[in-house]
CSV table of N, CA and C in Angstrom, one decimal:
chain,number,residue,atom,x,y,z
A,712,MET,N,-0.3,11.6,12.5
A,712,MET,CA,-1.8,11.6,12.4
A,712,MET,C,-2.2,10.3,11.6
A,713,TYR,N,-1.5,10.1,10.5
A,713,TYR,CA,-1.9,8.9,9.7
A,713,TYR,C,-0.7,7.9,9.8
A,714,LEU,N,-1.0,6.7,9.6
A,714,LEU,CA,0.0,5.7,9.6
A,714,LEU,C,0.9,5.7,8.3
A,715,ALA,N,0.4,6.3,7.3
A,715,ALA,CA,1.1,6.3,6.0
A,715,ALA,C,1.1,7.8,5.5
A,716,GLU,N,1.5,8.7,6.4
A,716,GLU,CA,1.4,10.1,6.0
A,716,GLU,C,2.2,10.5,4.8
A,717,ASP,N,3.3,9.7,4.4
A,717,ASP,CA,4.0,10.0,3.2
A,717,ASP,C,3.2,9.7,2.0
A,718,ARG,N,2.4,8.7,2.0
A,718,ARG,CA,1.5,8.4,0.8
A,718,ARG,C,0.4,9.5,0.7
A,719,ILE,N,-0.2,9.9,1.8
A,719,ILE,CA,-1.2,10.9,1.7
A,719,ILE,C,-0.6,12.2,1.3
A,720,LEU,N,0.5,12.5,1.8
A,720,LEU,CA,1.2,13.8,1.4
A,720,LEU,C,1.5,13.8,-0.1
A,721,CYS,N,2.0,12.7,-0.6
A,721,CYS,CA,2.2,12.6,-2.1
A,721,CYS,C,1.0,12.7,-2.9
A,722,LEU,N,-0.1,12.0,-2.4
A,722,LEU,CA,-1.4,12.1,-3.2
A,722,LEU,C,-1.9,13.5,-3.1
A,723,GLY,N,-1.8,14.2,-2.0
A,723,GLY,CA,-2.2,15.6,-1.9
A,723,GLY,C,-1.4,16.5,-2.8
A,724,ILE,N,-0.1,16.3,-2.9
A,724,ILE,CA,0.7,17.1,-3.8
A,724,ILE,C,0.3,16.9,-5.2
A,725,HIS,N,0.1,15.6,-5.6
A,725,HIS,CA,-0.3,15.2,-6.9
A,725,HIS,C,-1.7,15.8,-7.2
A,726,ALA,N,-2.6,15.8,-6.3
A,726,ALA,CA,-4.0,16.4,-6.5
A,726,ALA,C,-3.9,17.9,-6.7
A,727,LEU,N,-2.9,18.6,-6.3
A,727,LEU,CA,-2.7,20.0,-6.6
A,727,LEU,C,-2.0,20.3,-7.9
A,728,ASP,N,-1.9,19.3,-8.7
A,728,ASP,CA,-1.3,19.3,-10.1
A,728,ASP,C,0.2,19.6,-10.0
A,729,TYR,N,0.9,19.2,-9.0
A,729,TYR,CA,2.3,19.3,-9.0
A,729,TYR,C,2.9,17.9,-9.4
A,730,ASP,N,4.1,17.9,-10.0
A,730,ASP,CA,4.7,16.7,-10.4
A,730,ASP,C,5.6,16.2,-9.4
A,731,LEU,N,5.7,14.9,-9.2
A,731,LEU,CA,6.6,14.3,-8.3
A,731,LEU,C,7.6,13.5,-9.1
A,732,HIS,N,8.9,13.7,-8.8
A,732,HIS,CA,9.9,13.1,-9.6
A,732,HIS,C,10.8,12.2,-8.7
A,733,TYR,N,11.3,11.1,-9.4
A,733,TYR,CA,12.3,10.2,-8.7
A,733,TYR,C,13.7,10.8,-8.8
A,734,LEU,N,14.4,10.8,-7.7
A,734,LEU,CA,15.7,11.3,-7.6
A,734,LEU,C,16.7,10.2,-7.3
A,735,PRO,N,17.4,9.7,-8.4
A,735,PRO,CA,18.2,8.5,-8.2
A,735,PRO,C,19.4,8.7,-7.3
A,736,ASP,N,19.9,9.9,-7.1
A,736,ASP,CA,21.1,10.1,-6.4
A,736,ASP,C,20.9,10.3,-4.9
A,737,VAL,N,19.6,10.3,-4.4
A,737,VAL,CA,19.3,10.5,-3.0
A,737,VAL,C,19.6,9.3,-2.2
A,738,GLU,N,20.2,9.4,-1.1
A,738,GLU,CA,20.6,8.3,-0.2
A,738,GLU,C,19.8,8.4,1.1
A,739,SER,N,19.4,7.3,1.6
A,739,SER,CA,18.7,7.2,2.9
A,739,SER,C,19.3,6.1,3.7
A,740,TYR,N,19.6,6.4,5.0
A,740,TYR,CA,20.2,5.5,5.9
A,740,TYR,C,19.2,5.0,6.9
A,741,VAL,N,19.1,3.7,7.0
A,741,VAL,CA,18.1,3.1,7.9
A,741,VAL,C,18.7,1.9,8.7
A,742,ASP,N,18.1,1.5,9.7
A,742,ASP,CA,18.5,0.4,10.5
A,742,ASP,C,17.9,-0.9,9.9
A,743,PRO,N,18.7,-1.9,9.6
A,743,PRO,CA,18.2,-3.1,9.0
A,743,PRO,C,17.4,-3.9,10.0
A,744,VAL,N,16.4,-4.7,9.5
A,744,VAL,CA,15.7,-5.6,10.3
A,744,VAL,C,16.5,-6.8,10.6
A,745,THR,N,16.6,-7.2,11.9
A,745,THR,CA,17.5,-8.2,12.2
A,745,THR,C,16.9,-9.6,12.6
A,746,SER,N,15.6,-9.6,12.7
A,746,SER,CA,14.9,-10.9,13.0
A,746,SER,C,13.6,-11.0,12.2
A,747,LEU,N,13.1,-12.2,12.2
A,747,LEU,CA,11.9,-12.5,11.5
A,747,LEU,C,10.7,-11.8,12.2
A,748,THR,N,10.7,-11.8,13.5
A,748,THR,CA,9.6,-11.1,14.3
A,748,THR,C,9.6,-9.6,13.9
A,749,LYS,N,10.7,-9.0,13.9
A,749,LYS,CA,10.8,-7.6,13.5
A,749,LYS,C,10.3,-7.4,12.1
A,750,LEU,N,10.7,-8.3,11.2
A,750,LEU,CA,10.3,-8.2,9.8
A,750,LEU,C,8.8,-8.3,9.6
A,751,LEU,N,8.2,-9.2,10.3
A,751,LEU,CA,6.7,-9.4,10.3
A,751,LEU,C,6.0,-8.2,10.9
A,752,GLY,N,6.6,-7.6,11.9
A,752,GLY,CA,6.0,-6.4,12.5
A,752,GLY,C,6.1,-5.2,11.6
A,753,GLN,N,7.2,-5.1,10.9
A,753,GLN,CA,7.4,-4.0,9.9
A,753,GLN,C,6.4,-4.2,8.8
A,754,ARG,N,6.3,-5.4,8.2
A,754,ARG,CA,5.3,-5.6,7.2
A,754,ARG,C,3.9,-5.3,7.6
A,755,ARG,N,3.5,-5.7,8.8
A,755,ARG,CA,2.2,-5.4,9.4
A,755,ARG,C,2.0,-3.9,9.4
A,756,ARG,N,3.0,-3.1,9.9
A,756,ARG,CA,2.8,-1.7,9.9
A,756,ARG,C,2.7,-1.1,8.5
A,757,TRP,N,3.4,-1.6,7.6
A,757,TRP,CA,3.3,-1.1,6.2
A,757,TRP,C,1.9,-1.4,5.6
A,758,ILE,N,1.4,-2.6,5.8
A,758,ILE,CA,0.1,-3.0,5.3
A,758,ILE,C,-1.0,-2.2,5.9
A,759,ASN,N,-0.9,-2.0,7.3
A,759,ASN,CA,-1.8,-1.1,7.9
A,759,ASN,C,-1.8,0.3,7.4
A,760,GLY,N,-0.6,0.8,7.2
A,760,GLY,CA,-0.4,2.2,6.6
A,760,GLY,C,-1.0,2.3,5.3
A,761,SER,N,-0.8,1.3,4.4
A,761,SER,CA,-1.3,1.4,3.1
A,761,SER,C,-2.9,1.3,3.1
A,762,TRP,N,-3.4,0.5,4.0
A,762,TRP,CA,-4.8,0.3,4.2
A,762,TRP,C,-5.5,1.6,4.6
A,763,PHE,N,-4.9,2.3,5.6
A,763,PHE,CA,-5.5,3.6,6.1
A,763,PHE,C,-5.3,4.7,5.1
A,764,ALA,N,-4.2,4.7,4.3
A,764,ALA,CA,-4.0,5.7,3.3
A,764,ALA,C,-5.1,5.5,2.2
A,765,PHE,N,-5.3,4.2,1.8
A,765,PHE,CA,-6.3,3.9,0.8
A,765,PHE,C,-7.7,4.3,1.3
A,766,ASN,N,-8.0,4.1,2.5
A,766,ASN,CA,-9.4,4.5,3.0
A,766,ASN,C,-9.5,6.0,3.0
A,767,TYR,N,-8.4,6.7,3.3
A,767,TYR,CA,-8.5,8.2,3.3
A,767,TYR,C,-8.7,8.7,1.9
A,768,VAL,N,-8.0,8.1,0.9
A,768,VAL,CA,-8.2,8.5,-0.5
A,768,VAL,C,-9.6,8.1,-0.9
A,769,LYS,N,-10.1,7.0,-0.6
A,769,LYS,CA,-11.4,6.5,-1.0
A,769,LYS,C,-12.5,7.4,-0.4
A,770,GLU,N,-12.3,7.9,0.8
A,770,GLU,CA,-13.3,8.8,1.4
A,770,GLU,C,-13.3,10.2,0.8
A,771,HIS,N,-12.1,10.6,0.2
A,771,HIS,CA,-12.0,12.0,-0.3
A,771,HIS,C,-11.8,12.0,-1.8
A,772,TRP,N,-12.4,11.0,-2.5
A,772,TRP,CA,-12.2,10.9,-4.0
A,772,TRP,C,-12.8,12.0,-4.7
A,773,ARG,N,-13.8,12.6,-4.2
A,773,ARG,CA,-14.5,13.7,-4.9
A,773,ARG,C,-13.7,14.9,-5.1
A,774,GLU,N,-12.6,15.0,-4.3
A,774,GLU,CA,-11.8,16.2,-4.4
A,774,GLU,C,-11.0,16.2,-5.7
A,775,ASN,N,-10.8,15.1,-6.3
A,775,ASN,CA,-10.0,15.0,-7.6
A,775,ASN,C,-10.8,14.0,-8.5
A,776,THR,N,-11.4,14.6,-9.5
A,776,THR,CA,-12.3,13.8,-10.3
A,776,THR,C,-11.7,13.5,-11.7
A,777,SER,N,-10.4,13.5,-11.9
A,777,SER,CA,-9.8,13.3,-13.2
A,777,SER,C,-10.1,11.8,-13.5
A,778,TYR,N,-10.1,11.5,-14.8
A,778,TYR,CA,-10.4,10.2,-15.3
A,778,TYR,C,-9.3,9.2,-14.8
A,779,ILE,N,-8.1,9.6,-15.0
A,779,ILE,CA,-7.0,8.7,-14.6
A,779,ILE,C,-7.0,8.4,-13.1
A,780,PHE,N,-7.3,9.4,-12.3
A,780,PHE,CA,-7.4,9.1,-10.8
A,780,PHE,C,-8.5,8.1,-10.5
A,781,LEU,N,-9.7,8.2,-11.2
A,781,LEU,CA,-10.7,7.3,-10.9
A,781,LEU,C,-10.4,5.9,-11.4
A,782,VAL,N,-9.7,5.7,-12.5
A,782,VAL,CA,-9.2,4.4,-12.9
A,782,VAL,C,-8.2,3.9,-11.9
A,783,GLN,N,-7.3,4.7,-11.5
A,783,GLN,CA,-6.4,4.3,-10.5
A,783,GLN,C,-7.1,3.9,-9.2
A,784,LEU,N,-8.1,4.6,-8.8
A,784,LEU,CA,-8.8,4.3,-7.5
A,784,LEU,C,-9.5,2.9,-7.7
A,785,ALA,N,-10.1,2.6,-8.9
A,785,ALA,CA,-10.7,1.3,-9.1
A,785,ALA,C,-9.7,0.2,-9.0
A,786,TYR,N,-8.5,0.5,-9.6
A,786,TYR,CA,-7.5,-0.5,-9.5
A,786,TYR,C,-7.1,-0.8,-8.1
A,787,TYR,N,-6.9,0.3,-7.3
A,787,TYR,CA,-6.5,0.1,-5.9
A,787,TYR,C,-7.6,-0.6,-5.1
A,788,CYS,N,-8.9,-0.4,-5.4
A,788,CYS,CA,-10.0,-1.2,-4.8
A,788,CYS,C,-9.8,-2.6,-5.0
A,789,PHE,N,-9.5,-3.0,-6.3
A,789,PHE,CA,-9.2,-4.4,-6.6
A,789,PHE,C,-8.1,-5.0,-5.9
A,790,VAL,N,-7.0,-4.2,-5.8
A,790,VAL,CA,-5.8,-4.7,-5.1
A,790,VAL,C,-6.0,-4.8,-3.6
A,791,GLN,N,-6.8,-3.9,-3.0
A,791,GLN,CA,-7.1,-4.0,-1.6
A,791,GLN,C,-8.0,-5.2,-1.3
A,792,GLY,N,-8.9,-5.6,-2.2
A,792,GLY,CA,-9.7,-6.8,-2.1
A,792,GLY,C,-8.8,-8.0,-2.1
A,793,LEU,N,-7.8,-8.0,-3.0
A,793,LEU,CA,-6.9,-9.2,-3.1
A,793,LEU,C,-6.0,-9.2,-1.8
A,794,GLN,N,-5.7,-8.1,-1.3
A,794,GLN,CA,-4.9,-8.1,-0.1
A,794,GLN,C,-5.6,-8.7,1.1
A,795,TRP,N,-6.9,-8.6,1.1
A,795,TRP,CA,-7.7,-9.1,2.2
A,795,TRP,C,-7.7,-10.7,2.1
A,796,ILE,N,-7.7,-11.2,0.9
A,796,ILE,CA,-7.8,-12.7,0.8
A,796,ILE,C,-6.4,-13.3,0.5
A,797,SER,N,-5.3,-12.5,0.4
A,797,SER,CA,-4.0,-13.1,0.1
A,797,SER,C,-3.5,-14.0,1.2
A,798,PRO,N,-3.7,-13.8,2.5
A,798,PRO,CA,-3.2,-14.8,3.4
A,798,PRO,C,-3.9,-16.1,3.3
A,799,ALA,N,-5.2,-16.1,2.9
A,799,ALA,CA,-5.9,-17.4,2.7
A,799,ALA,C,-5.3,-18.1,1.5
A,800,LEU,N,-5.1,-17.3,0.4
A,800,LEU,CA,-4.6,-17.9,-0.8
A,800,LEU,C,-3.2,-18.5,-0.6
A,801,PHE,N,-2.3,-17.8,0.2
A,801,PHE,CA,-1.0,-18.3,0.5
A,801,PHE,C,-1.1,-19.6,1.3
A,802,TYR,N,-2.0,-19.6,2.3
A,802,TYR,CA,-2.2,-20.8,3.1
A,802,TYR,C,-2.6,-22.0,2.3
A,803,ILE,N,-3.6,-21.8,1.4
A,803,ILE,CA,-4.0,-22.8,0.5
A,803,ILE,C,-2.9,-23.3,-0.4
A,804,ALA,N,-2.2,-22.4,-1.0
A,804,ALA,CA,-1.1,-22.8,-1.9
A,804,ALA,C,0.0,-23.6,-1.2
A,805,MET,N,0.4,-23.1,0.0
A,805,MET,CA,1.4,-23.8,0.8
A,805,MET,C,0.9,-25.2,1.2
A,806,ASN,N,-0.4,-25.3,1.6
A,806,ASN,CA,-1.0,-26.5,2.1
A,806,ASN,C,-1.0,-27.5,0.9
A,807,LEU,N,-1.4,-27.1,-0.3
A,807,LEU,CA,-1.4,-28.0,-1.4
A,807,LEU,C,0.0,-28.4,-1.8
A,808,THR,N,0.9,-27.5,-1.7
A,808,THR,CA,2.3,-27.8,-2.0
A,808,THR,C,2.9,-28.9,-1.1
A,809,LEU,N,2.6,-28.7,0.2
A,809,LEU,CA,3.2,-29.6,1.2
A,809,LEU,C,2.5,-31.0,1.1
A,810,ILE,N,1.2,-31.0,0.8
A,810,ILE,CA,0.5,-32.2,0.6
A,810,ILE,C,1.0,-33.0,-0.6
A,811,SER,N,1.3,-32.3,-1.7
A,811,SER,CA,1.8,-33.0,-2.9
A,811,SER,C,3.2,-33.7,-2.7
A,812,PHE,N,4.0,-33.2,-1.7
A,812,PHE,CA,5.2,-33.8,-1.4
A,812,PHE,C,5.1,-35.1,-0.5
A,813,VAL,N,4.0,-35.2,0.2
A,813,VAL,CA,3.9,-36.3,1.1
A,813,VAL,C,3.4,-37.6,0.4
């Protein structure tokens, strides 16, 4: 249903006042990315997933009104804004870097 259902599931579990813990001994086997095209496609899917998960949380923020959650939501709004302009910032930085070498 969602592109980032694992993030939404974790946020839903956290909203129900359950604790989520990191398990260092757990292993996961995945297929490695073998080309730049596949890597860029994977990154695009991850960014789309985080964007849709963020929009879902932003639309349902009234379901959890704790102070820490609202601070975290404000931080994510800031990060998502940076994510929108980050390709332009990368392009400008690389352009300036390459011009300085010429």
